Amino acid sequence: MASTSDSKKRLALAIIDFLSTSLKDGTLTSEDAESIEVAQSCIADTFHVNPSDKAAMQDAIGGQSLLSIYGVYEKLKGKSSGSTAAPSSSSGAGPSTSGATKAGNTDPSQGGTGAEAEAFKSKGNSAMAAKDYKSAIELYSKALNLSPINPIYLSNRAAAYSASHQHAEASTDAEMAVAANPKYTKAWSRLGLARFALGDAKGSMEAYQKGIEYEGNGGSEAMKRGYETAKKRVEEEEKDATHEDEADDVGSARGGASGPGGMPDLSSLAGMFGGGGGAGGGGGMPDLSALAGMMGGGGRGGSGGGMPDLSSIMSNPMFANMAQNLMSNPDMMNNLMSNPRLRQMAERFGGGGGGAAPAEAGEGGGGGAPDIASLLQDPSIAEIISAGAKSKVKSSVQRAIRTKIVETYPLLAPHIDEIIPKKSQLDLLKLSPDRVTLYALDNQPLFWQHMDDPIIPHLRVVHAFPKCFLSLGIDRGAIRFVLSGATLMAPGLTSAGGRLPEEDAQLKAGDVAVVEAEGKEEACLVGQLRMGTEEVKEKKKGVVIDMGHYLGDGFHVVEHLADFRTLNRILNQLILTDDQPVVLLASVIRSASSLSTYGDNVDLLLRPDSSVVAIQTSLGFLLTYNITVDPSARVFQQQRNDEKVAKRSPGGRRPVPNPIAGQREVLIRFRMIIKIDAGIAKALALDEELVIATEKPAAIQCIRWVTDNKMNQTSTALLNRMPWMNKKSAVVDIIHNRAMSLFVWIANDGRAYAVQRIPTGEEKPDVPRRLFRGYGFHVPEEESTFAVKASINARFSLLAVGCSNGEICVYTARDYVGSIPLSHKLLPPVSLSTCGPITFLSYSPDGYCLFVGYANGWVLWSVYGKLGGHSFVADRSISNENNDLWLSGTREGSWIDGGSGVLFSRYGDSRLWLLEMVRSAVTGCYGPANISRMLLHSSSTIMAYRGHDLLDLVSVSADSSLWHQAQIPAAYLLDQRPIRSAVISLDGRYIAVAGRRGLAHYSINSGRWKTFDDPDVENSFVNLLRLYSREHGLNESSLISFERLSSPIVVITPTGENSLLVYTSENDLFHYIISASDSSIQLVQVGQIGLHGIVRAPARVRAVTWYIPEHQLLDGDPSQDVVHASVIFLVDAKLVLLQPTTDGEGKLKYDMRIIASNVECFAFIRDQGLSRNIPETPLPISAVEENASDDIRTDTALLDSLWYFNGTSIQCWPDVQDLLKSVSTDDHKDFSTPVSIPVDFYPTAIALRSGVILGIDPELVQRRDAHFAFFRLAIRTQLFLPPLLRHYLSQHDPLSALTLTYAYHPLPYLAHALEILLHTALDDAVDAPSPPTTTLLAAVLAFLAPFPAYLDILVQCTRKTELRSWRTLFAHLPPPRTLFEEALQRGMLKTAGGYLLILHTFEEADGASAEQCVRLLRRAGEEGEWALCKELARFLMALDGEGTELRGAMGRLGLGLGDGGDEAEVVRLGLPGREGMRGVGMGRRSGSGSAGSSRRGSSGDSSGDRSGDRSTGSEDKVEGEDYFSAKKL
């Protein structure tokens, strides 16, 4: 017996021979020759063999090749592992020793019982003679269970299969028989017959030829007749055609490209032997000892680098065709995977290797091949196999296809032989139910055809030969619609970024066109035109291509990942999980050898379509894996045991099947290994390529996923050759935004660059090709402002750069060639020493939120700088005690599930943390109800605030009873998540949410959800405007009215009482009226505005509304509204006003003006449908009576106001008419300035009737007894009346101020709002004094004078300001004594008491305040105001500290002290003792001389959780102040 060393040497020689043969037969290209030679040399040197020694080579491989030997192993592995009687010894006969035995004997290597097997064979022969083929197959199968590789038994069963017309099974058995014993000629004859019946004439001829050779003497007559028949069929098809050998179906999975330079990547060699990926270390030099073990036979499937136990079924051509057909037809896959018989077979496959007990008759042991005959008896499986299976195209048909392609695409004529070589044979696949024919070559799709339509190329062909097709161009705004499968509309071609052919190259309807995208190198769509290009140019609207093949669809990526959000990077694992719920779907565990060879995991790169993932290692490798999802297979699928219980959907309207759909099954398969010799500083995975920043030399390397038309895969650009970069810098970080086609590079010198990839074709002929162009927009002046992280916000066109000092610089990307100015800076809420350096920086997918991770915490900001929640408010000791480490810092992270949360990791912590977000409904759906009412939603819940209708909103609280929360139905979330938008009705009773398709409707009163009964209807919301009754179910029968539009809808806005504005991607604004009658409700289109050339990118429009003049609104024809309407658009972050005018010919046109920038959200109050009439009530103030005129319209106050939030404050135009008048003037430099209302929270709603702005603040709750921390939402409010009144008075418009005040006179806190107005005016006067006649303070006092609460307002303002402000205030007022007398005369005793303190301060020397106090005390006693008497007594006692003033006052009042002494009399009166009264004054503060609280700012903020105090800003309360509280106002 040969030694183990000699066996390995022979195996090494066989491998070297295989590599040489692969180069010669075309398996490997000539470009691989150098790498293969290096590999051969390495193998020869390692094993000390000489490949040129022909004798040694012949001894190693004999008369066969390594591929044929391995083919035998593949075919026999399933049978040998399924043999239950086989010994477990590894020394059993391998495939090369399973030679023929004489008739009547069994193969001794199988260890079977020969007599028993022979008995089954004899019975099978008898059944064949009786033509009982089914019994014969069963008997031969039993014989094979005892002797699995006996060629006679296999050949006999093949004959039985052929006789029963099961030719595929016959071919499989015959192939195994000839592999076991090539000299058994009957098996060759039966193989030839089976192949001929399957349509493989070439294979049949080869089988008969082999039989003739082994028979010798020219072969038998039967063998020669079979050969001649097959040869004739081959000649009929095409004499020079080279047919694929069915025995090669297993194929060789090429491992992938070697790295640039150095040792070739021998992982491809492992892939050729079937071991490419998974636990085998992910490629590299194959484990030859493991390969030798595999060649030696036996072993358990799937271990030690062996093949999975599937070869026995996949070697069957029928099943191979079926698998290919199922891959291209998901519906067929769904039907197949629901078949219980196939599931049982899969469960048997999962049993592993041999050694199990025999199964029942007709079933193989665990891990063996399935009983194919039994399987095919299932009608559903037989139908699937035959329906739409792949078939070979006849030579004559193929010639016709080639001719048709050249006729349709003349420019392809020089390349047709390259695309479809003459000696090749196309495969044809019928894809039902789409009635599409797919033509493929070597399993690569080339062309497709829908019914009798023109043949259309696959995008792979288009990308390989881009100049050979007629092309159009779409603008950037249309890209996302095309890539989402939407119909291509004309505006995308006719806009500024679009492109139509030249006049002499116009296309007509029916032509096939390739569609390219603005700023992109390769085409994104190919399809048949439904409209000629001349018609497109003329009409500028309508459908251009409604059925085509686009990037990312089923043809481009047969299987791609869409529902799985999270890829985790762990030391030696690649783990794929789903985040809703969090479940493990797939993983790859790297071996110790792989870690040693390639290094530890450093980073993880995910291709945007989630089809490929790459692991960056510490040794400069990229390990790439394919991710595929089985749409029919589910994991973690729940089952209900009680079959009699039918689960109902929420609302009880739709029965739900008992099995609940689980998560889709995901597979991770090894792809290739890439070695970057220059070192990896940063890598990024894009749609078409990998972008890698290298270290030495400093360069950017682009590696395409597939080669281009010039067979190039790698391109490199050195940084020192880029004129716009610092010559000695290197790139340390790269980010990319797909929507903007923009990179941001961060260099090691702290600079940040905006970079674009130069598309192919834009190079100048005499200039060397450049890959990138860029501009340095962040140039630090000191090291503390060095850039460390960056993020791109496509929605608002912003670039955020995180600096070394923890600050974030945000730039506006107006263009990418020099106009990127600084927009604003964001400062962390704590110092750099506390927060640590920035570790993670990312905008949310919708662009509204910026998450910044620091080493010691994290911060959230709104897009334009409003500080949100952050972790630096946490008590670190409690966090550490409760193990709340998610508050203590971040390392890296990612937004998930459409922005519903942030997933991040920490340094030194192996856990992943998910921070769930709630979003305002305004961010996803602009609507008047969302502005007026506070609606929030998370990934699975909705939260509606119900405190809007409280009488006193200034004291509103965050009590949980004021929030209505509901869980979105799980059945809807399963198929439609993430939730993209939510909207609430104006009356606050109903809520609707929408995910990818359809909607779910919720009633707050009943707490019930409604969803669509029919999923097909739910998924058909495309270009349709539907009107449903909210009182009925969501189904076709409850559909009231609908309108079909020609293009996708971008924005829907209700306006007025019954109007609807619909803006589409074709730049059309439609006006609908909801017409209601006794019998029906209908949507009636009454107007349309074409905005072509005005709005360049319709997809960037976030909101739209309009203003219609009063006369047209009340008396005009609705069909003429479009003529009078001024349209307001929110485009990106700009508020754009379009005003109608007429040109010289009287035609309607629109003047455009940007009226605001940095707009996060806006509100036009008229859209809220508020009533314009209020009940007539007596005027509460004489000033209104005195100034009453026709100009006072108290019923329209603020109903035409326009509001927006810019990240720092609310801006408001009180009347949009003033804005329109100022914009329409000739001087366009100035227009009406809005009123600024500062807020210290994030505003979410404007409660107009209550006079407040509502908002939320996240509050961190930590408790030692709760053992965990959480955030809760605190409600905040802000009065908007004081700033608006101040604006009117500063503009010398007291009439408007009076009108606004009267509109809000029912509010119980109106006097408090007026007090805040006085505070702000007084503070301004103190800081910048001016002549009394011109100050705002004088105007405010004159405005307040007629109000009944005027005296109260004055005393409250005085008591809450510093003493130094009093004289400024009273410079505009009568003396305090006069005000005291007036209050006393009006009976306002408590107010008069307040003036005593002021009077005492101003006239302390003359003692007049004591006399006034006695008068007030007498009056209070007469009216029974004993609490006031008590306070006045305190005041008198505090005047001298000895009680003299109090005794004197008592004497003047006739209340002399009795014999009991002073103390007894004081106690009798209910006053405190003398000691207790020392230093006690009526609100007077000691020490600083201040007579009130600290100086008052202008803010009117109030939050209800501040001890219930309704007095906004009155947080510092002085002693004795309770009867002056704002509660009494």
Coordinates of N, CA and C in Angstrom, one line a residue, residues 257 275 367 430 802 879 967 1146 1184 1364:
A257 N -11.2 37.5 -7.6 CA -10.0 38.1 -8.0 C -8.9 38.1 -6.9
G275 N -15.5 24.0 -2.3 CA -15.4 24.4 -0.9 C -15.3 25.8 -0.7
G367 N -29.8 12.1 5.4 CA -28.7 12.7 4.6 C -28.6 12.0 3.2
K430 N -39.2 30.5 -19.7 CA -40.5 31.1 -19.8 C -40.9 31.6 -18.3
G802 N -17.9 67.0 11.9 CA -17.6 67.0 13.3 C -16.1 67.3 13.5
S879 N -26.2 55.6 36.6 CA -26.0 54.8 35.3 C -25.1 53.6 35.5
Q967 N -51.2 50.7 19.6 CA -50.2 49.9 18.9 C -50.7 49.7 17.5
G1146 N -51.7 88.8 -21.8 CA -52.8 88.4 -20.9 C -52.7 87.0 -20.5
V1184 N -62.0 99.6 22.9 CA -62.5 99.0 21.7 C -63.8 99.8 21.4
R1364 N -34.0 98.8 40.3 CA -33.5 99.8 39.4 C -34.4 100.0 38.2

